[in-house]
């Protein structure tokens, strides 16, 4: 079985000490750095944009897992590629022409990600799953860190796993929102491959040790 991945979400970092927090992630057992871009339109919050991503990328030594919570993401594909995004995740609900968007992400040399809101059924990916490297299942409503995990996510992980297997796809399943050491094991057991964790990591006493714990839970 391939290794399960941990992606700390920088949204919960100390923005006045971003370099310090990115360097902590570099030294930790984390696999990726998860970066949430919010536009205040697709979600009711604004996080940060390109200059901050650029500053993070300058110090990051791990793959950048960029989660776009923005409308009409096609406008910025090239920019996000140039800023060093390794995985670029767009929201299914924000893309009128998802197939075209996925080809554009690939053409820029990035891995394709599609995020689904908690209310969006897995079956909408039936015809695109073979073009998707990662599906990000939102286990909270996007827009804010620190929310409670929605229990229905487990059922969605199983349905998605079934779809991936049936289609012979190699898509990774990522879980985003409310991930803690209390639900990590069950999520992995149900079929998740990548766990995003924001508050649980950065609000803990020892974020680096918390990442190690999550990595251990996910891989034993
Ligand atoms: C929510 C973001 C998440 C968020 C997760 O809209 O997409 O990545 O940072 O934060 P926690 O782990 O605190 O729920
Ligand atoms: Zn996210």
CSV table of C-alpha atoms and ligand atoms in Angstrom, one decimal:
chain,number,residue,atom,x,y,z
A,1,UNK,CA,0.0,0.0,0.0
A,2,UNK,CA,1.4,3.4,-0.9
A,3,UNK,CA,2.2,5.9,1.8
A,4,UNK,CA,-0.7,8.2,3.0
A,5,UNK,CA,0.0,11.8,2.8
A,6,UNK,CA,-0.3,14.7,5.2
A,7,UNK,CA,-0.8,18.3,3.9
A,8,UNK,CA,-0.9,21.0,6.7
A,9,UNK,CA,-3.1,23.9,5.6
A,10,UNK,CA,-1.2,27.2,5.8
A,11,UNK,CA,-4.5,29.0,6.3
A,12,UNK,CA,-4.2,28.3,10.1
A,13,UNK,CA,-0.5,29.5,10.2
A,14,UNK,CA,0.6,32.7,11.8
A,15,UNK,CA,0.6,35.1,8.8
A,16,UNK,CA,3.0,37.4,10.6
A,17,UNK,CA,5.5,34.5,10.8
A,18,UNK,CA,4.8,32.7,7.5
A,19,UNK,CA,8.5,32.0,6.8
A,20,UNK,CA,8.9,30.4,10.3
A,21,UNK,CA,5.8,28.2,9.8
A,22,UNK,CA,6.7,27.2,6.3
A,23,UNK,CA,10.2,26.2,7.5
A,24,UNK,CA,8.5,24.2,10.3
A,25,UNK,CA,6.6,22.3,7.6
A,26,UNK,CA,9.8,21.8,5.6
A,27,UNK,CA,11.4,20.1,8.6
A,28,UNK,CA,8.3,18.0,9.5
A,29,UNK,CA,6.9,14.7,8.3
A,30,UNK,CA,4.4,16.6,6.1
A,31,UNK,CA,4.3,15.5,2.5
A,32,UNK,CA,2.7,18.6,0.9
A,33,UNK,CA,1.8,22.2,1.9
A,34,UNK,CA,-1.9,23.0,1.4
A,35,UNK,CA,-2.6,26.5,0.3
A,36,UNK,CA,-6.2,28.0,0.4
A,37,UNK,CA,-6.9,30.8,-2.1
A,38,UNK,CA,-10.4,32.4,-1.4
A,39,UNK,CA,-11.9,35.2,-3.5
A,40,UNK,CA,-14.8,36.4,-1.3
A,41,UNK,CA,-17.2,35.5,-4.1
A,42,UNK,CA,-17.2,31.7,-4.4
A,43,UNK,CA,-16.8,31.5,-0.6
A,44,UNK,CA,-17.8,34.1,2.0
A,45,UNK,CA,-14.2,34.9,3.0
A,46,UNK,CA,-10.9,36.3,1.5
A,47,UNK,CA,-7.7,34.6,2.4
A,48,UNK,CA,-4.7,35.8,0.4
A,49,UNK,CA,-3.6,35.9,-3.2
A,50,UNK,CA,-0.7,35.6,-5.5
A,51,UNK,CA,2.0,37.7,-3.7
A,52,UNK,CA,1.5,35.6,-0.5
A,53,UNK,CA,1.6,32.4,-2.5
A,54,UNK,CA,4.9,33.7,-4.1
A,55,UNK,CA,6.3,34.4,-0.7
A,56,UNK,CA,5.3,30.9,0.6
A,57,UNK,CA,6.8,29.2,-2.6
A,58,UNK,CA,10.1,31.0,-2.0
A,59,UNK,CA,10.6,29.1,1.3
A,60,UNK,CA,8.7,25.9,0.7
A,61,UNK,CA,10.6,22.7,0.1
A,62,UNK,CA,7.6,20.5,-0.3
A,63,UNK,CA,5.0,20.2,-3.1
A,64,UNK,CA,2.5,23.1,-3.2
A,65,UNK,CA,-1.1,21.8,-3.1
A,66,UNK,CA,-3.1,24.8,-4.1
A,67,UNK,CA,-6.8,24.8,-3.4
A,68,UNK,CA,-8.7,27.5,-5.4
A,69,UNK,CA,-11.9,28.6,-3.9
A,70,UNK,CA,-12.5,31.2,-6.6
A,71,UNK,CA,-15.0,31.7,-9.5
A,72,UNK,CA,-13.8,31.3,-13.0
A,73,UNK,CA,-10.3,29.8,-12.2
A,74,UNK,CA,-9.4,29.5,-15.8
A,75,UNK,CA,-8.3,33.1,-15.8
A,76,UNK,CA,-5.3,32.3,-13.6
A,77,UNK,CA,-4.0,28.8,-14.7
A,78,UNK,CA,-0.8,30.2,-16.1
A,79,UNK,CA,-0.1,32.4,-13.1
A,80,UNK,CA,-0.6,29.6,-10.6
A,81,UNK,CA,1.8,27.4,-12.6
A,82,UNK,CA,4.4,30.1,-12.7
A,83,UNK,CA,4.1,30.6,-9.0
A,84,UNK,CA,5.1,27.0,-8.5
A,85,UNK,CA,1.8,25.1,-7.9
A,86,UNK,CA,2.3,21.3,-8.1
A,87,UNK,CA,-1.3,20.3,-7.7
A,88,UNK,CA,-4.0,22.8,-8.8
A,89,UNK,CA,-7.4,22.1,-7.4
A,90,UNK,CA,-10.5,23.9,-8.7
A,91,UNK,CA,-14.1,23.6,-7.4
A,92,UNK,CA,-16.5,21.5,-9.4
A,93,UNK,CA,-19.2,24.1,-8.5
A,94,UNK,CA,-17.1,27.0,-9.9
A,95,UNK,CA,-16.4,25.4,-13.3
A,96,UNK,CA,-18.9,25.6,-16.1
A,97,UNK,CA,-16.5,23.7,-18.5
A,98,UNK,CA,-14.7,21.4,-16.1
A,99,UNK,CA,-13.2,19.2,-18.8
A,100,UNK,CA,-11.7,22.2,-20.5
A,101,UNK,CA,-10.3,23.5,-17.2
A,102,UNK,CA,-8.7,20.1,-16.5
A,103,UNK,CA,-6.9,20.1,-19.8
A,104,UNK,CA,-5.7,23.6,-19.2
A,105,UNK,CA,-4.2,22.6,-15.8
A,106,UNK,CA,-2.4,19.7,-17.4
A,107,UNK,CA,-1.2,21.8,-20.3
A,108,UNK,CA,0.5,24.0,-17.7
A,109,UNK,CA,2.3,21.0,-16.3
A,110,UNK,CA,0.4,20.7,-13.0
A,111,UNK,CA,-1.5,17.8,-11.4
A,112,UNK,CA,-5.3,18.2,-11.7
A,113,UNK,CA,-7.4,18.5,-8.6
A,114,UNK,CA,-11.2,18.9,-8.3
A,115,UNK,CA,-12.9,19.8,-5.0
A,116,UNK,CA,-16.5,18.9,-4.2
A,117,UNK,CA,-18.5,20.8,-1.6
A,118,UNK,CA,-20.3,18.7,1.0
A,119,UNK,CA,-23.6,18.9,-0.9
A,120,UNK,CA,-22.2,17.8,-4.2
A,121,UNK,CA,-22.7,14.2,-5.2
A,122,UNK,CA,-19.7,12.0,-6.2
A,123,UNK,CA,-21.5,10.9,-9.4
A,124,UNK,CA,-20.9,14.3,-11.1
A,125,UNK,CA,-17.3,13.1,-11.6
A,126,UNK,CA,-18.4,10.0,-13.5
A,127,UNK,CA,-17.2,11.4,-16.9
A,128,UNK,CA,-14.0,13.2,-15.8
A,129,UNK,CA,-12.5,11.0,-13.1
A,130,UNK,CA,-9.8,9.6,-15.5
A,131,UNK,CA,-8.6,13.2,-16.0
A,132,UNK,CA,-8.3,14.0,-12.3
A,133,UNK,CA,-5.2,13.3,-10.3
A,134,UNK,CA,-6.8,14.3,-7.0
A,135,UNK,CA,-10.4,14.7,-5.7
A,136,UNK,CA,-10.6,17.0,-2.7
A,137,UNK,CA,-13.7,16.1,-0.7
A,138,UNK,CA,-14.7,19.1,1.4
A,139,UNK,CA,-15.6,17.8,4.9
A,140,UNK,CA,-16.7,21.3,5.9
A,141,UNK,CA,-18.3,24.0,3.9
A,142,UNK,CA,-15.4,25.9,2.4
A,143,UNK,CA,-14.4,29.4,3.5
A,144,UNK,CA,-13.0,29.0,7.0
A,145,UNK,CA,-10.7,26.9,9.0
A,146,UNK,CA,-11.6,25.5,12.4
A,147,UNK,CA,-15.0,24.1,11.6
A,148,UNK,CA,-16.4,20.7,12.6
A,149,UNK,CA,-16.0,17.7,10.4
A,150,UNK,CA,-19.2,16.6,8.6
A,151,UNK,CA,-19.8,12.9,9.3
A,152,UNK,CA,-21.4,12.2,5.9
A,153,UNK,CA,-17.9,12.5,4.4
A,154,UNK,CA,-17.1,8.8,5.2
A,155,UNK,CA,-19.9,7.7,2.9
A,156,UNK,CA,-18.6,10.0,0.2
A,157,UNK,CA,-15.1,8.6,0.5
A,158,UNK,CA,-16.5,5.0,-0.1
A,159,UNK,CA,-18.6,6.1,-3.1
A,160,UNK,CA,-15.6,7.9,-4.6
A,161,UNK,CA,-13.3,5.0,-4.0
A,162,UNK,CA,-15.8,2.7,-5.8
A,163,UNK,CA,-16.0,5.1,-8.7
A,164,UNK,CA,-12.2,5.3,-9.0
A,165,UNK,CA,-11.8,1.5,-8.9
A,166,UNK,CA,-14.6,0.9,-11.4
A,167,UNK,CA,-13.1,3.4,-13.9
A,168,UNK,CA,-9.5,2.1,-13.4
A,169,UNK,CA,-8.4,5.6,-12.4
A,170,UNK,CA,-5.4,6.5,-10.3
A,171,UNK,CA,-7.0,9.5,-8.6
A,172,UNK,CA,-6.0,10.3,-5.0
A,173,UNK,CA,-8.7,11.1,-2.4
A,174,UNK,CA,-8.0,14.1,-0.3
A,175,UNK,CA,-10.0,15.2,2.7
A,176,UNK,CA,-10.2,18.9,3.7
A,177,UNK,CA,-11.8,20.3,6.8
A,178,UNK,CA,-12.0,19.4,10.4
A,179,UNK,CA,-9.4,16.6,10.2
A,180,UNK,CA,-8.0,15.6,13.6
A,181,UNK,CA,-6.4,12.5,15.2
A,182,UNK,CA,-9.9,11.4,16.1
A,183,UNK,CA,-11.1,10.9,12.5
A,184,UNK,CA,-7.8,10.4,10.6
A,185,UNK,CA,-7.7,6.6,11.0
A,186,UNK,CA,-11.3,6.0,9.9
A,187,UNK,CA,-10.8,8.3,6.9
A,188,UNK,CA,-7.8,6.3,5.7
A,189,UNK,CA,-9.5,3.0,6.4
A,190,UNK,CA,-12.4,4.2,4.3
A,191,UNK,CA,-10.1,5.0,1.4
A,192,UNK,CA,-8.6,8.5,1.8
A,193,UNK,CA,-5.0,9.1,0.6
A,194,UNK,CA,-4.3,12.7,1.6
A,195,UNK,CA,-5.3,14.4,4.8
A,196,UNK,CA,-5.4,18.2,5.0
A,197,UNK,CA,-5.2,19.6,8.5
A,198,UNK,CA,-5.1,23.3,9.4
A,199,UNK,CA,-6.2,24.2,12.9
A,200,UNK,CA,-5.4,20.8,14.4
A,201,UNK,CA,-1.8,21.3,13.4
A,202,UNK,CA,-1.1,25.0,13.8
A,203,UNK,CA,-3.2,25.6,16.9
A,204,UNK,CA,-1.6,22.6,18.7
A,205,UNK,CA,1.2,23.1,21.2
A,206,UNK,CA,3.8,21.4,19.0
A,207,UNK,CA,2.7,21.6,15.4
A,208,UNK,CA,5.7,19.6,14.1
A,209,UNK,CA,4.9,16.7,16.6
A,210,UNK,CA,1.2,16.9,15.6
A,211,UNK,CA,2.2,16.4,12.0
A,212,UNK,CA,4.3,13.4,13.0
A,213,UNK,CA,1.3,11.9,14.9
A,214,UNK,CA,-1.1,12.3,12.0
A,215,UNK,CA,1.5,10.8,9.6
A,216,UNK,CA,1.9,7.9,12.0
A,217,UNK,CA,-1.9,7.4,12.4
A,218,UNK,CA,-2.4,7.5,8.7
A,219,UNK,CA,0.2,4.9,8.0
A,220,UNK,CA,-0.3,2.3,10.6
B,1,LIG,C1,-11.5,25.5,4.2
B,1,LIG,C2,-10.1,25.2,3.7
B,1,LIG,C3,-9.4,24.2,4.5
B,1,LIG,C4,-9.0,24.7,5.9
B,1,LIG,C5,-9.0,23.5,6.7
B,1,LIG,O1,-12.2,26.2,3.3
B,1,LIG,O2,-10.2,24.7,2.4
B,1,LIG,O3,-8.2,23.8,3.8
B,1,LIG,O4,-7.8,25.4,5.9
B,1,LIG,O5,-8.9,24.0,8.0
B,1,LIG,P1,-9.2,23.1,9.3
B,1,LIG,O6,-8.3,21.9,9.2
B,1,LIG,O7,-8.9,24.0,10.4
B,1,LIG,O8,-10.7,22.6,9.2
B,2,LIG,ZN1,-8.4,23.7,1.5
